XYZ file of C-alpha atoms in Angstrom:
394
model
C 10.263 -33.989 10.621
C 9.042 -30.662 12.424
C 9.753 -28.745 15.028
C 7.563 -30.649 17.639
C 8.062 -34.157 16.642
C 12.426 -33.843 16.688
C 11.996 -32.152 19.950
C 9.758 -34.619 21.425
C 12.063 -37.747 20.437
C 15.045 -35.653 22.244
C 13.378 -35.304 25.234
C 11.884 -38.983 24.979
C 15.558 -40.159 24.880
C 18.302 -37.635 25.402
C 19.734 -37.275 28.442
C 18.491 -33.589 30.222
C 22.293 -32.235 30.730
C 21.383 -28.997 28.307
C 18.898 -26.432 29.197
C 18.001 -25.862 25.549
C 16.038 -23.042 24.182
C 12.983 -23.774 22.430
C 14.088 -23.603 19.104
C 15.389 -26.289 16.573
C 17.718 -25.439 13.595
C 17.862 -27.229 10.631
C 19.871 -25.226 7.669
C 22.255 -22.127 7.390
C 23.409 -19.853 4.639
C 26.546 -17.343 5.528
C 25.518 -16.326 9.325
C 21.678 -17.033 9.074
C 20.332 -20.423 10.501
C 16.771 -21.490 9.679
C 13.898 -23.583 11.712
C 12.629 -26.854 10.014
C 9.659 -24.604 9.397
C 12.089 -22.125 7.933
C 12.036 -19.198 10.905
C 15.329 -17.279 10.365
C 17.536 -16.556 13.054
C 20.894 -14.186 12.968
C 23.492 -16.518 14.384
C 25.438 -14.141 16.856
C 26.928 -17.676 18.899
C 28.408 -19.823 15.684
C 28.100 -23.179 17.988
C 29.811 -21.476 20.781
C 32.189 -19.903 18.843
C 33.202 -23.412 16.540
C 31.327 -22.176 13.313
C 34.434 -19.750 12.447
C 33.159 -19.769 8.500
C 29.520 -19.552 9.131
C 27.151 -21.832 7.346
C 27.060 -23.403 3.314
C 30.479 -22.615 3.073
C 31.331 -24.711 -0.050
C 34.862 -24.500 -0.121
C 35.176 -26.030 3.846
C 32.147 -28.347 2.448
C 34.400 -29.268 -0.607
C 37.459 -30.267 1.214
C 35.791 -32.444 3.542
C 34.200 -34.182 0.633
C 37.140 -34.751 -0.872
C 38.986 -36.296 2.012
C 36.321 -38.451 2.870
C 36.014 -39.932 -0.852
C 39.770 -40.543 0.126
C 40.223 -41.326 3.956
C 38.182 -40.585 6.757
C 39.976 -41.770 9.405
C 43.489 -44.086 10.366
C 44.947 -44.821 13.774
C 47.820 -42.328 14.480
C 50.001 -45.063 14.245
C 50.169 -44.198 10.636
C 50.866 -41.005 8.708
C 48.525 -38.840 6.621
C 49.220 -36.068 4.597
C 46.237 -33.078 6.025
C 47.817 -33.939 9.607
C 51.199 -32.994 8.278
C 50.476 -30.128 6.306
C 48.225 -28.514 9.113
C 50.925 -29.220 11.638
C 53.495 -26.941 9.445
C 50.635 -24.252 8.850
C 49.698 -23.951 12.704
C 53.600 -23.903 13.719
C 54.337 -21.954 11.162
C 51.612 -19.149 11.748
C 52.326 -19.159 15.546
C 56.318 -19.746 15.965
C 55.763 -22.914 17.738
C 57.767 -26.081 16.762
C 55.400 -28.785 17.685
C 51.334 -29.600 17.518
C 49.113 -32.689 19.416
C 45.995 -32.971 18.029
C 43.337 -33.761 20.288
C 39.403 -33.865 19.738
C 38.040 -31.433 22.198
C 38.987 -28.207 23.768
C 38.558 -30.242 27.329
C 41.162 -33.118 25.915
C 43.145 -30.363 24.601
C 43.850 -29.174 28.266
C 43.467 -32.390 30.011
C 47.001 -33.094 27.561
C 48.462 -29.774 28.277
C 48.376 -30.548 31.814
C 50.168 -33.639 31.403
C 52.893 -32.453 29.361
C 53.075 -29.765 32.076
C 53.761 -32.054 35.314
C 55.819 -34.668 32.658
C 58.363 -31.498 32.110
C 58.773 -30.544 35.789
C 59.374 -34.664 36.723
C 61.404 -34.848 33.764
C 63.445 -31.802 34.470
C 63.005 -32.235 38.542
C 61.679 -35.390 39.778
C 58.526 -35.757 42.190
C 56.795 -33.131 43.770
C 56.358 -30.707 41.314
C 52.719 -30.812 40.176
C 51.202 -27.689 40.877
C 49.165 -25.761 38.661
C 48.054 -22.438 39.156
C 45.060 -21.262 37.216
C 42.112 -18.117 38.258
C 39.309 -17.377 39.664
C 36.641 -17.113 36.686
C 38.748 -19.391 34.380
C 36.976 -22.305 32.382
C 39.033 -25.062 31.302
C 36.725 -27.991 30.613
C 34.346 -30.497 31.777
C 36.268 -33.751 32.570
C 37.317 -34.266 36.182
C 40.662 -32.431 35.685
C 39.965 -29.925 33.783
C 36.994 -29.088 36.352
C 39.820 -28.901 38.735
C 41.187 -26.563 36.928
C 38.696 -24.326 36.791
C 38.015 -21.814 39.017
C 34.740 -21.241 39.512
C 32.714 -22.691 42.474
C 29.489 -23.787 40.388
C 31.399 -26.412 38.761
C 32.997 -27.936 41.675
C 29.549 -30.019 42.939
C 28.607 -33.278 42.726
C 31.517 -34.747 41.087
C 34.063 -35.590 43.871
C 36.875 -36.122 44.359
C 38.802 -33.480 41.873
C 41.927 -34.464 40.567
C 44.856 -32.596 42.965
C 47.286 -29.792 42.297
C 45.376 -26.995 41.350
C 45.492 -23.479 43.238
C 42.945 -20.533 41.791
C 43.842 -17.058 42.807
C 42.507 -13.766 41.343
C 42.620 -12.365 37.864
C 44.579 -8.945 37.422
C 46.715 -9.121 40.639
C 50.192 -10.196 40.442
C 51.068 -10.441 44.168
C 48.775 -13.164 44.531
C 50.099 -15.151 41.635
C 53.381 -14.647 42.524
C 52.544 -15.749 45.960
C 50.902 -18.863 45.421
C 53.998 -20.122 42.849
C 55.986 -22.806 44.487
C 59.042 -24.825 44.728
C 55.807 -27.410 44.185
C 54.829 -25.198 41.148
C 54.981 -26.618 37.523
C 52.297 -24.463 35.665
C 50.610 -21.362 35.202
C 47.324 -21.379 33.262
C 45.367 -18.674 31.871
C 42.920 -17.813 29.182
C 43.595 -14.333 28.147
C 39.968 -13.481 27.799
C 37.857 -15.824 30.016
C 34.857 -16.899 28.163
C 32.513 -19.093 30.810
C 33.627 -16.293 33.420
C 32.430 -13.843 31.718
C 33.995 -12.308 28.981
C 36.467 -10.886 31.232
C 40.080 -9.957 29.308
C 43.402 -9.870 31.327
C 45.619 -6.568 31.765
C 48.489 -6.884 29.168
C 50.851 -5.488 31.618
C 49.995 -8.214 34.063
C 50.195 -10.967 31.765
C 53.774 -9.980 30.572
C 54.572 -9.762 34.754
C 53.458 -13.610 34.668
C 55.639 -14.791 31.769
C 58.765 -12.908 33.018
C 58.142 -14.686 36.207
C 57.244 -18.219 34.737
C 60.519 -17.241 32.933
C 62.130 -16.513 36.209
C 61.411 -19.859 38.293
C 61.144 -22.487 35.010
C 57.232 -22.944 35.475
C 55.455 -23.246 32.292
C 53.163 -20.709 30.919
C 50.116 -22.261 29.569
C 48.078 -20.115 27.522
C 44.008 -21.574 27.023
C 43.419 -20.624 23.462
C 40.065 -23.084 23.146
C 38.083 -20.284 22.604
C 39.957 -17.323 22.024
C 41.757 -19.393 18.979
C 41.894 -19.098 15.232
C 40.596 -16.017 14.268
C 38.578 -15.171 17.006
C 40.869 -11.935 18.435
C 41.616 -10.586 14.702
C 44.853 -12.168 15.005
C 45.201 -16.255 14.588
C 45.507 -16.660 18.555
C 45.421 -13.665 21.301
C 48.678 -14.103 22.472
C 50.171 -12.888 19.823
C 48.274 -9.490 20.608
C 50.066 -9.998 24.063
C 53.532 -9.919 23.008
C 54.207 -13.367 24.731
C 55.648 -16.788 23.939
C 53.682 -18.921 26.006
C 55.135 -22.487 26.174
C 52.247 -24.356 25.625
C 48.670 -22.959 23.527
C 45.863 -25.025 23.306
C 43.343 -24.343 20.924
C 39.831 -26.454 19.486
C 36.570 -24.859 18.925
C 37.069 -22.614 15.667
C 40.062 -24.995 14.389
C 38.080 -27.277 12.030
C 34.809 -24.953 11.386
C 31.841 -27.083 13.241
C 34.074 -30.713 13.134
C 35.323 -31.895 16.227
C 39.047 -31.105 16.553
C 41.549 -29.318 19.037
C 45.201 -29.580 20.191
C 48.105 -28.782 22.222
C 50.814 -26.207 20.478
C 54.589 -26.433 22.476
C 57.064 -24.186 22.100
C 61.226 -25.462 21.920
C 61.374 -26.069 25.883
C 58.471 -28.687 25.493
C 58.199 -29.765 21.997
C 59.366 -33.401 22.889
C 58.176 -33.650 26.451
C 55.252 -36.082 25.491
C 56.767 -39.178 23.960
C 55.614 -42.312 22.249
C 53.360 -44.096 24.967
C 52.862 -40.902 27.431
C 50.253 -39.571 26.208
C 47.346 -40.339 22.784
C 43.857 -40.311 21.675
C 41.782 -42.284 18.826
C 40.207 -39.254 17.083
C 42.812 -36.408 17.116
C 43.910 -35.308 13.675
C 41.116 -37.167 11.745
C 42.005 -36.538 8.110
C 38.734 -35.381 7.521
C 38.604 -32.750 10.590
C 42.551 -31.425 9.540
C 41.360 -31.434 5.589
C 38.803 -29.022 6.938
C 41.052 -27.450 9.569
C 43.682 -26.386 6.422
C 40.968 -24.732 4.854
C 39.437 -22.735 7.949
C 43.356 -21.662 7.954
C 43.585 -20.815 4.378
C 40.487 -18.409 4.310
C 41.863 -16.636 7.728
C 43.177 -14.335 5.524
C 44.989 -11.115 6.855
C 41.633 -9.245 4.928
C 39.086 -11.732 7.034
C 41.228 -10.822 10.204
C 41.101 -6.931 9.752
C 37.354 -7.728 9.561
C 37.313 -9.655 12.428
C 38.526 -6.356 14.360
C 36.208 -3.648 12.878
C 33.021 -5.819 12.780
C 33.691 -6.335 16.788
C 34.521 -2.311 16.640
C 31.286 -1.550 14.952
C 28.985 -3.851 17.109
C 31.041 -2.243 19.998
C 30.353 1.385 19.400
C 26.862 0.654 17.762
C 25.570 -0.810 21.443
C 27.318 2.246 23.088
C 25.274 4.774 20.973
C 22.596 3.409 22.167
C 22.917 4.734 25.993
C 20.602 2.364 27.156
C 20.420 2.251 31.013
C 20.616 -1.955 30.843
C 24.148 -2.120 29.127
C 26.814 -1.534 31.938
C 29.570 -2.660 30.083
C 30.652 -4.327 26.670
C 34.130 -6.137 27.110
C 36.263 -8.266 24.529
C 38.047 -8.434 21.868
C 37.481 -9.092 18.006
C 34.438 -10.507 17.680
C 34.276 -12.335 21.241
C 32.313 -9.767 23.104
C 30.356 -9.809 26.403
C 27.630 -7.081 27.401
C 27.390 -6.834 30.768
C 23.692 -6.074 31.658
C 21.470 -5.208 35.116
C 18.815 -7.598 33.589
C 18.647 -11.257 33.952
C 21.204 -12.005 30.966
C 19.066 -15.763 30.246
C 16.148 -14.022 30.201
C 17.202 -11.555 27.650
C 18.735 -14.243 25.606
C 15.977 -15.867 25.572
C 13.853 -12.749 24.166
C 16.601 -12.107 21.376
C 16.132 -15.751 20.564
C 12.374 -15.893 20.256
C 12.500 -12.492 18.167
C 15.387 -14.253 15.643
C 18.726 -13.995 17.265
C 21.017 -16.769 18.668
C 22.681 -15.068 21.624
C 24.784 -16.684 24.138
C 25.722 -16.106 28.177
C 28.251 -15.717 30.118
C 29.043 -15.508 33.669
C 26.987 -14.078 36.126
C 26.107 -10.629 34.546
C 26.500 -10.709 30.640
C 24.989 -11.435 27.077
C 28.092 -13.002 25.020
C 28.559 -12.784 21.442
C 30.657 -15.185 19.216
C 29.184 -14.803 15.225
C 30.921 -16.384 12.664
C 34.246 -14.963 11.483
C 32.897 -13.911 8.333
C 29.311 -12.631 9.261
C 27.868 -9.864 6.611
C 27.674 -6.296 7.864
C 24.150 -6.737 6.818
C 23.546 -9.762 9.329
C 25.249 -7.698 11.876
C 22.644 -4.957 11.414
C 19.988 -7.067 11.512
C 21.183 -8.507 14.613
C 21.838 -5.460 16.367
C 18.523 -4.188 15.292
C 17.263 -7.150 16.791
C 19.195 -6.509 20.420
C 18.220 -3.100 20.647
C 14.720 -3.852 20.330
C 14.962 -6.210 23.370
C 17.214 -4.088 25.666
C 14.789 -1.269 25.001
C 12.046 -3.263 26.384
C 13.756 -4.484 29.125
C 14.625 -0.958 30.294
């Protein structure tokens, strides 16, 4: 099929909940991604960050052929031997001592909010449900994780929101530590907030939050979904925080383009969710953790270090450019946000027709997510690319 005829049975019969670009992909190599009609386009979004190895990566391919020749899927009333060994890689790699895996980066936190108000009844009784999360965060798209997050443009249409969630601002401790409660179980963050904006937290103020989660026995929950495996140059940010949150989610990134996420604990809440409190069909599909173990295996601490100096070069590459439209670039690794004065859709939109997947974020920037792995030569191109349309929209 072409171009024309798969995008006129989508909007035949496919729901209208995307705003797509006009643009349909069919093939990748490495970090490229190629039309039907075989247009190439520098892939500087990976799926929203879930492509972490890129595209026609045949080891990732290989492993989840061989699983599925094998077993593709069991209830989790059973055992199966990629769950187990990626539940000893990911608590081994992050100090944790137990994993949940989940499907989604939304279920991921909709079960990381339950484990959070199950600990404070467990430890405290009723009356302890309170979650505090900020303004800008993104958490997800059921009804509770919309709750959670705090950004007005979400919370339409779809009421009532589950209770128990209080948003006060990034950076500033006072208000945190003025909205935490005897009602308090939670705090929530994402260290970087992605939907908001590409906007990273102070280091300082995030170690103020976990002395004082410390402090009063509320649970620091740290929102890894996109920030995850890889992503910072280190397997998870917080490890570039000097925390130990009590609970991490993760997803995205985790299983390289296959649907998987879950809930890390730390000691505190490693058994708060027991048999019958919480569970899902799909979470750790063999197939998804077969290719999960092998995203893990080729985060090497080389394909890390690259992680950092490809974000460093694409970082001080846009700066040399002293182009009037960038105000800021902002991130970490290779999860970086250029804040513009143009329309940030509209200039998406020009990088896309000209051969570059770009992404948005927030109110005022372009956001870039590439695959872990990109080439330096697919990062030139791209940037080449960029340039050209920033120039023009100066």
């Amino acid at each position: 099929m072409n171009s024309t005829e798969i995008k006129s049975l989508y909007n035949d019969h496919v729901m209208p909940t995307y705003a797509r670009f006009d643009v349909v992909l069919d093939h990748g190599a490495g970090a490229t991604l190629f039309s039907p009609e075989g247009k190439a386009y520098i892939d500087f979004t990976s799926g929203i960050g879930v492509n972490a190895l890129g595209y026609g990566n045949t080891k990732w391919a290989e492993a989840i052929y061989q699983q599925a020749l094998k077993l593709q899927h069991t209830s989790n009333l059973f055992y199966t031997e990629p769950g187990a060994l990626l539940a000893k890689e990911l608590t081994e790699r992050t100090g944790m001592k137990s994993v949940f895996f989940a499907n989604s980066g939304a279920e991921s936190n909709e079960g990381a909010i339950k484990l959070a108000r199950k600990y404070a009844f467990d430890t405290y009784g009723p009356g302890r449900s309170k979650i505090i999360t900020l303004v800008q965060s993104f958490h997800g798209r059921t009804v509770t994780t919309l709750a959670a997050t705090g950004q007005d443009s979400f919370h339409n249409y779809f009421f009532p929101f589950t209770e128990g969630f209080a948003h006060v601002k990034a950076n500033d401790f006072d208000a945190l530590a003025a909205s935490i409660g005897s009602d308090t179980c939670a705090v929530m963050l994402e260290l970087i907030q992605g939907e908001g904006g590409v906007l990273p937290l102070d280091k300082a103020y995030v170690k103020q939050v976990e002395s004082l989660c410390r402090e009063r026995d509320v649970l620091l929950l740290i929102d890894e979904v996109q920030t995850g495996i890889g992503r910072m140059g280190t397997l998870f940010a917080f490890q570039q925080y000097g925390i130990a949150p009590d609970v991490v989610t993760f997803a995205k990134g985790i299983a390289g383009g296959l649907p998987m996420g879950g809930i890390l604990a730390g000691e505190k809440c490693a058994a708060v969710l027991t048999a019958g409190t919480h569970a899902t069909t799909f979470g750790g599909n063999p197939i998804a953790a077969a290719a999960a173990l092998e995203v893990l295996n080729q985060l090497t601490p080389d394909l890390l270090d690259g992680v950092v100096q490809k974000g460093r070069k694409i970082r001080e590459t846009i700066a040399g450019w002293q182009l009037p439209v960038v105000q800021e670039i902002r991130g970490m690794g290779l999860m970086l946000g250029v804040s513009v004065s143009g329309t940030p859709k509209e200039l998406a939109a020009k990088c896309i027709e000209k051969g570059l997947l770009m992404l948005t974020a927030g109110k005022d920037a372009i956001r870039m997510l590439p695959p872990l792995n990109i080439s330096d030569a697919e990062i030139e191109q791209g940037l080449a690319i960029l340039k050209n349309v920033l120039e023009e929209a100066v």
